[in-house]
Short mmCIF file of C-alpha atoms in Angstrom, two decimals:
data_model
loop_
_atom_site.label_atom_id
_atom_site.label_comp_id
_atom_site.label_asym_id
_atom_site.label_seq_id
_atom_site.Cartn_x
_atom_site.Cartn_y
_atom_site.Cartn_z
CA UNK A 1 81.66 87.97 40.76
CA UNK A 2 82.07 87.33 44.95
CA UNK A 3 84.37 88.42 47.38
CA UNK A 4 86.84 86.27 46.36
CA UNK A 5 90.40 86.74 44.86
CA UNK A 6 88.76 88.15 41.75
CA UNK A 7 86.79 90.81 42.95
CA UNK A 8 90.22 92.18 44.35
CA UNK A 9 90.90 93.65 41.15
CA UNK A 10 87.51 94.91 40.35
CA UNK A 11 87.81 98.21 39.68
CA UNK A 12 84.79 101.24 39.35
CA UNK A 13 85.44 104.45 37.45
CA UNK A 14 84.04 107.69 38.24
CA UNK A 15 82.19 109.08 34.87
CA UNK A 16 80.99 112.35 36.49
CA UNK A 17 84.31 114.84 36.10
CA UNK A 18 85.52 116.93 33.71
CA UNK A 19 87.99 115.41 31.24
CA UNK A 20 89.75 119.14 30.32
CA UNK A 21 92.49 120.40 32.05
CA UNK A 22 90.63 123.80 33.23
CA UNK A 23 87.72 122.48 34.81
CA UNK A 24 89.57 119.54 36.38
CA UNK A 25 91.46 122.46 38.09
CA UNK A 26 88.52 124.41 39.10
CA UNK A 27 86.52 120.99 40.64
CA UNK A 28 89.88 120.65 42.73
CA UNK A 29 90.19 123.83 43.86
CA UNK A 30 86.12 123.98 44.70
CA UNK A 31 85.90 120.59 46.15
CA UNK A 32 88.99 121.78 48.22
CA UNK A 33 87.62 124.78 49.55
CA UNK A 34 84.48 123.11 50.25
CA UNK A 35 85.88 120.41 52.30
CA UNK A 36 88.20 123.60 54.05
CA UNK A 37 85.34 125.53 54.96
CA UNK A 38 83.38 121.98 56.29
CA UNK A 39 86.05 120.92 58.41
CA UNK A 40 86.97 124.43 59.99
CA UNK A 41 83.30 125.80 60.82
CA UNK A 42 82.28 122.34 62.08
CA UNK A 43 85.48 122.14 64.45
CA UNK A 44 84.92 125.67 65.38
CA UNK A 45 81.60 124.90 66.24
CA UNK A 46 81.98 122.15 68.41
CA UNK A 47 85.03 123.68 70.33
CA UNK A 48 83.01 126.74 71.26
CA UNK A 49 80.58 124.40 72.56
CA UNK A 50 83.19 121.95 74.54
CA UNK A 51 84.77 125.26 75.95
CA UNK A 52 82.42 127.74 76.96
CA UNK A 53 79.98 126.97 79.64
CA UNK A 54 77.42 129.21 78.97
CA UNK A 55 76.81 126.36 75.48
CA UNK A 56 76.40 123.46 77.81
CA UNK A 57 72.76 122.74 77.39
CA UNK A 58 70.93 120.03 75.32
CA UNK A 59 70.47 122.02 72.34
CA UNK A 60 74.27 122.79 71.38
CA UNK A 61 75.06 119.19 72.96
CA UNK A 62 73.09 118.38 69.56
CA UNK A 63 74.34 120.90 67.38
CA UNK A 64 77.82 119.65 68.36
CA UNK A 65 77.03 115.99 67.48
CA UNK A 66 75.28 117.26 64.15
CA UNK A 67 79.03 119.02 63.61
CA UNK A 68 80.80 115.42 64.56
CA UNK A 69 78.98 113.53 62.01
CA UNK A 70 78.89 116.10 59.20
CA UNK A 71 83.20 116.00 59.43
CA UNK A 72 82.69 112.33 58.86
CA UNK A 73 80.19 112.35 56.29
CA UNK A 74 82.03 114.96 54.68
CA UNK A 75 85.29 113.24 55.01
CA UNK A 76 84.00 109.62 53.40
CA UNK A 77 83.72 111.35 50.16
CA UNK A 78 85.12 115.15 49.45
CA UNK A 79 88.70 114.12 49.76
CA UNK A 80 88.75 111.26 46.70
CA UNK A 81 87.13 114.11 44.91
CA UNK A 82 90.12 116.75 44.34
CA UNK A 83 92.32 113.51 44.14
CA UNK A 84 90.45 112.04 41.67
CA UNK A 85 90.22 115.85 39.87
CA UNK A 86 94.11 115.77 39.09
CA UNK A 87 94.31 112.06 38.32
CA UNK A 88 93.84 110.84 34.88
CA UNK A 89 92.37 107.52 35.98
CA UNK A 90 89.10 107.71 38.12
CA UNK A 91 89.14 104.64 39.57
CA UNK A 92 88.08 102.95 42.80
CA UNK A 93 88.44 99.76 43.98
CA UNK A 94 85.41 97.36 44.69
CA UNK A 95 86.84 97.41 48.44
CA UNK A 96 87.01 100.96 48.74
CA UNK A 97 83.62 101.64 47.03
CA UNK A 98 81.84 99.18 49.58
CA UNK A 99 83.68 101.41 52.62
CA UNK A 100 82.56 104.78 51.26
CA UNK A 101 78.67 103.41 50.48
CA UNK A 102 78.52 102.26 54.12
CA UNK A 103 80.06 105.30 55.61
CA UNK A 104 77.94 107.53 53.03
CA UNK A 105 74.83 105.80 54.22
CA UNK A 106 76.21 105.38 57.49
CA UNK A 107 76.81 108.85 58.79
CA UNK A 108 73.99 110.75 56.20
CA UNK A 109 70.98 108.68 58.19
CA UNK A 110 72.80 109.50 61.88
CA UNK A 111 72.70 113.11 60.43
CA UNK A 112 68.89 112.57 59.66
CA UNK A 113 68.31 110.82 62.87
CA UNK A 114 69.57 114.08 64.65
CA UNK A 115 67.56 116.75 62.99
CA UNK A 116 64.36 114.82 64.51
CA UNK A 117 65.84 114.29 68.46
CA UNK A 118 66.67 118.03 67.21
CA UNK A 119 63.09 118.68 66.96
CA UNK A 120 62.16 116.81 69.72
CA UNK A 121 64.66 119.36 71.91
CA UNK A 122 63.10 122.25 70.48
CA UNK A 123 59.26 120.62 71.11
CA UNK A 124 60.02 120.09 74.65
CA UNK A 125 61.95 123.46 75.32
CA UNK A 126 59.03 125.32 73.62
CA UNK A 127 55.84 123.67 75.21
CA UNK A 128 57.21 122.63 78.72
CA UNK A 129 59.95 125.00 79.30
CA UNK A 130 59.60 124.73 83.02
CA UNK A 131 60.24 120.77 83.00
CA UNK A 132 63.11 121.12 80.41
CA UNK A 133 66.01 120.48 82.03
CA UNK A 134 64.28 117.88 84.41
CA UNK A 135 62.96 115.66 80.41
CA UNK A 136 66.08 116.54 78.32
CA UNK A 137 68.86 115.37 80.55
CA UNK A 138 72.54 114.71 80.01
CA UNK A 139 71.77 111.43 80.32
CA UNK A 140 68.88 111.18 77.81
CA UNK A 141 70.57 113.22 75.35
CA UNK A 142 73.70 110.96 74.80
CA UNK A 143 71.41 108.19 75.06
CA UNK A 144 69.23 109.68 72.32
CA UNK A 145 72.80 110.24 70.09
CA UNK A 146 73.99 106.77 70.81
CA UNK A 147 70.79 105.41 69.33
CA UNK A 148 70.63 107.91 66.42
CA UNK A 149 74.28 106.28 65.45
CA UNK A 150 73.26 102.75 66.25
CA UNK A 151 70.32 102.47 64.25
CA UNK A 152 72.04 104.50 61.21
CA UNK A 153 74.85 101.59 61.67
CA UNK A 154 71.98 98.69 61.80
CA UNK A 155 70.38 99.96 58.53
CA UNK A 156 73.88 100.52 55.99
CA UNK A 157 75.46 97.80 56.80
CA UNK A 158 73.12 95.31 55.60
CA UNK A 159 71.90 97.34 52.72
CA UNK A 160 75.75 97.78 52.03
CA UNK A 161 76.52 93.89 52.19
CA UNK A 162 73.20 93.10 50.09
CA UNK A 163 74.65 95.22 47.39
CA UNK A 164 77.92 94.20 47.32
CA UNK A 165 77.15 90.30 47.17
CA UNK A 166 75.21 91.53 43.79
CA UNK A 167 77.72 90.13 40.52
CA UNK A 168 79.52 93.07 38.91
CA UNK A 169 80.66 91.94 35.35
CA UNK A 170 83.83 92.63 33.76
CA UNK A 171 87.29 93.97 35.13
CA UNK A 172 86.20 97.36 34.95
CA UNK A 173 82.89 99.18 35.79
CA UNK A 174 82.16 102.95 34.89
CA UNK A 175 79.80 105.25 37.35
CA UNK A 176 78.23 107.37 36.14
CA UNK A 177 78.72 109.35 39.33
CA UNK A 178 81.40 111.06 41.35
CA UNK A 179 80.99 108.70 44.66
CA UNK A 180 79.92 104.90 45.25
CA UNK A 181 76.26 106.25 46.00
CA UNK A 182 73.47 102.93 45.99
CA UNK A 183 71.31 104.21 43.02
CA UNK A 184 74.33 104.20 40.09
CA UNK A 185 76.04 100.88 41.58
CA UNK A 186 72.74 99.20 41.87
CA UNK A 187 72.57 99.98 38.00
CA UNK A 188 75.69 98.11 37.11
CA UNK A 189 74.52 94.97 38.87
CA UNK A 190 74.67 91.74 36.50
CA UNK A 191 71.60 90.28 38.21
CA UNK A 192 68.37 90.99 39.68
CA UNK A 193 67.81 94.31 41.47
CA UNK A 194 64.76 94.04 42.91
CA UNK A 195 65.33 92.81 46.41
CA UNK A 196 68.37 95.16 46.90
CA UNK A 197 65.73 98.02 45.38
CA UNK A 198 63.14 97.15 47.89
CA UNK A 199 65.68 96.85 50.61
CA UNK A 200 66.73 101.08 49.79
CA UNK A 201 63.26 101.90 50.15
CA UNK A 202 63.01 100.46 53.34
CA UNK A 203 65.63 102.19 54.54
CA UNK A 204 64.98 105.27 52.11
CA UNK A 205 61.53 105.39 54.69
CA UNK A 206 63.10 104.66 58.23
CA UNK A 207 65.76 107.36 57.86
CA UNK A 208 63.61 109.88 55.65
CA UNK A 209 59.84 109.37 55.84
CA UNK A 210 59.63 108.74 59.41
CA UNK A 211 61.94 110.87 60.86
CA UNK A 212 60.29 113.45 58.55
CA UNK A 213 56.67 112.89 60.31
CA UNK A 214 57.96 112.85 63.49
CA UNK A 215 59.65 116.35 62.80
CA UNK A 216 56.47 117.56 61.33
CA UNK A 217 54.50 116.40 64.25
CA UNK A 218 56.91 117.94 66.61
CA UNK A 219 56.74 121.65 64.82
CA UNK A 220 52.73 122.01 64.72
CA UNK A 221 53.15 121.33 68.44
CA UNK A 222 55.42 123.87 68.25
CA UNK A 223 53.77 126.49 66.62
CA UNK A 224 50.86 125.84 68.29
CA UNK A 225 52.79 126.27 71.64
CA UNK A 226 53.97 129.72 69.83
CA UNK A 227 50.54 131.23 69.23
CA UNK A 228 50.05 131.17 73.01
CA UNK A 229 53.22 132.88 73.80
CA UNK A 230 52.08 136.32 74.60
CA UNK A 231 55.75 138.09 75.09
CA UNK A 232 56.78 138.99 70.90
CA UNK A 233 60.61 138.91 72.44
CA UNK A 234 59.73 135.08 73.56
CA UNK A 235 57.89 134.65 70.87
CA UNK A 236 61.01 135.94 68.28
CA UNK A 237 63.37 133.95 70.34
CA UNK A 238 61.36 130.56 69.72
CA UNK A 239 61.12 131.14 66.37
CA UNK A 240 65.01 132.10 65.47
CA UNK A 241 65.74 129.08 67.17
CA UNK A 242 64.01 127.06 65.25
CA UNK A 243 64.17 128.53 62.09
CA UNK A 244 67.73 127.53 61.10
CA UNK A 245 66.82 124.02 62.26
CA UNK A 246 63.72 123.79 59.89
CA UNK A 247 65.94 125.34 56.63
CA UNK A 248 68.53 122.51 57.48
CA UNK A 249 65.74 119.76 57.69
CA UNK A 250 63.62 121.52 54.41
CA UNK A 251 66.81 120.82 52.47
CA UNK A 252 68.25 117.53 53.65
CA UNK A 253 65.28 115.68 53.33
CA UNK A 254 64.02 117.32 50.33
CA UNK A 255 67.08 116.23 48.75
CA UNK A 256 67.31 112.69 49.81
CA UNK A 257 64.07 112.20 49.23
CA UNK A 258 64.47 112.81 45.42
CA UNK A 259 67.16 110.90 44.99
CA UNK A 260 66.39 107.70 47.31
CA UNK A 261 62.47 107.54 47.23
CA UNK A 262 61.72 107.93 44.13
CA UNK A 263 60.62 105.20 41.70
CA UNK A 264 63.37 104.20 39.34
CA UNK A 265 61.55 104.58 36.46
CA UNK A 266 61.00 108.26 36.93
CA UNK A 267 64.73 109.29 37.49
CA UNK A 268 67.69 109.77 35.31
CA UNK A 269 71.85 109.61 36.57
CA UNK A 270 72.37 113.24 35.36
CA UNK A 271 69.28 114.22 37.95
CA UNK A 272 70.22 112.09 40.42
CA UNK A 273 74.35 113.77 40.31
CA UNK A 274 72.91 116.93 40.43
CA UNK A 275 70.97 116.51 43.83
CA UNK A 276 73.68 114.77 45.13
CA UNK A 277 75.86 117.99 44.54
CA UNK A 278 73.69 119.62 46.82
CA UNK A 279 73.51 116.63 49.73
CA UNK A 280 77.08 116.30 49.38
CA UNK A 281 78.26 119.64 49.49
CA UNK A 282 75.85 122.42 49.91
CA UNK A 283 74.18 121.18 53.06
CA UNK A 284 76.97 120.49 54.81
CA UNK A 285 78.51 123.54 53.61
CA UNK A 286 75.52 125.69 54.44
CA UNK A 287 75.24 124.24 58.36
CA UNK A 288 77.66 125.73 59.83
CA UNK A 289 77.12 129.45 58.41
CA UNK A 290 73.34 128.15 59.18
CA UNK A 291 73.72 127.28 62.39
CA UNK A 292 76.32 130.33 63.85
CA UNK A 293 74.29 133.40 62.20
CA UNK A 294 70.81 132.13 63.69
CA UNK A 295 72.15 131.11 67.34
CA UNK A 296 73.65 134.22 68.71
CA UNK A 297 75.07 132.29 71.56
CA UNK A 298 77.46 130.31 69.60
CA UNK A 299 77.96 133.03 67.28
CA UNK A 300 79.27 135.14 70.92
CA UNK A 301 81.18 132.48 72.01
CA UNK A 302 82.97 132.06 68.72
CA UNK A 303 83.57 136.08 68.51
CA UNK A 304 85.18 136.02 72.81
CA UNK A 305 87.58 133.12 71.17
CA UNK A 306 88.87 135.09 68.07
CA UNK A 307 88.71 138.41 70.46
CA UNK A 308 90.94 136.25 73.44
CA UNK A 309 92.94 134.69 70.83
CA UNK A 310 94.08 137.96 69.05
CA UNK A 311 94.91 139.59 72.35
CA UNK A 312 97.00 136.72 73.35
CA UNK A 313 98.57 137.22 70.35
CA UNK A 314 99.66 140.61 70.96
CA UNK A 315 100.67 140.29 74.23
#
């Protein structure tokens, strides 16, 4: 089946929610407090850092791109999850799938691209913290951004388009999912997978392997930078502020990695849903309480706001 007049009615339906009345209410209710808390601690976050000048250095310009694209990658698949909760039919058109895959892939690999120029911030501010601000520039900074989003855009869209040319058979296809994620479409492909497989774990290494070595790379620098650091107050301060960077990395990549590099063979859809929860939901739910408790700047600029707001409020 192509891209023709066909495929307009193709439909997908979502295997992975609760059929009962009770716990379609409660995945509602949590996949709409999820999506709550998402939106309002990333938006907090990257107001504090657009308002308050003491936050405008390389490292929060960073954090408050991270922020950016974790409201978009958030918002290309929570929100058809409390819909689909209360609806009786879990559908999704072959149209619609195709958009959330590419912004899935999309926005996940810019978020992967970050954490290393993240690194690469924290390597340069650690072992050459005189010539910081004359490397890490405004300029190279939203250069570095730009190209984290352009190559993320270069890779899903073809691996999007190469899956979606793949024949889907029938009117009506069930995932065994709860989003259009590559692994459970690939599996309802009526033809030969193999190319489209290869292509994932091309990308699969690009966005998580090498990213991931670089990162490594850039944190034995770092620590080797630390054991030279005589002062324990600079030495505490270097590691708090990369220490909420590192759990973000540990468990984005360890996730992806499961689900994306892994041989076929050795997986299963129920394992592969599970880890997804956790990519999907936890990490982005986690980086903003992550990120605020461990940097006591933007955790101070965030408390001045609330403190300003409430005595404008009284006045």
């Amino acid at each position: 089946m192509s891209w023709g007049n066909r495929s307009v009615w193709l439909e997908f339906v979502f295997l992975a929610y609760p059929s009962k009345p009770e716990p379609r209410a409660l995945a509602f209710l949590g996949a709409s407090l999820v999506y709550t808390w998402v939106i309002t601690g990333n938006v907090l976050i990257m107001v504090a850092i657009q308002t308050k000048a003491c936050l405008h250095t390389p490292m929060h310009y960073f954090l408050g791109s991270l922020s950016g694209v974790e409201i978009g990658y958030t918002a290309a698949v929570v929100p058809h999850l409390p819909a689909n909760a209360l609806r009786a039919e879990k559908t999704i058109t072959l149209l619609g799938c195709a958009t959330q895959m590419g912004f899935f892939i999309g926005l996940g690999s810019t978020d992967c691209f970050l954490l290393a120029v993240m690194a690469y911030d924290r390597y340069v501010a650690i072992r050459h913290p005189l010539r910081y601000t004359l490397i890490v520039t405004r300029k190279l900074c939203v250069r570095m951004v730009g190209c984290a989003a352009g190559l993320a855009l270069l890779l899903s869209l073809p691996l999007t388009t190469l899956i979606f040319t793949l024949p889907f058979c029938g009117h009506r296809r069930e995932i065994n999912h709860f989003l259009c994620d590559v692994p459970p479409v690939l599996r309802l492909a009526c033809a030969d997978t193999r190319v489209p497989q290869a292509a994932l774990y091309a990308v699969g290494s690009l966005v998580l392997t090498v990213p991931f070595l670089l990162i490594s790379a850039s944190y034995v620098l770092i620590g080797s930078a630390l054991l030279r650091i005589r002062s324990a107050a600079g030495r505490r301060r270097a590691v708090s502020t990369c220490s909420s960077h590192l759990a973000v990395v540990l468990l984005q990549y360890g996730c992806c990695s499961l689900v994306y590099l892994r041989p076929r063979s050795s997986t299963s859809e129920d394992e592969d849903r599970q880890i997804a929860l956790i990519y999907t939901f936890v990490t982005p739910l986690l980086n903003p309480l992550i990120y605020t408790l461990r940097n006591k700047d933007v955790k101070g600029a965030l408390k001045n706001a609330f403190i300003s707001k409430a005595a404008s409020d009284t006045t």
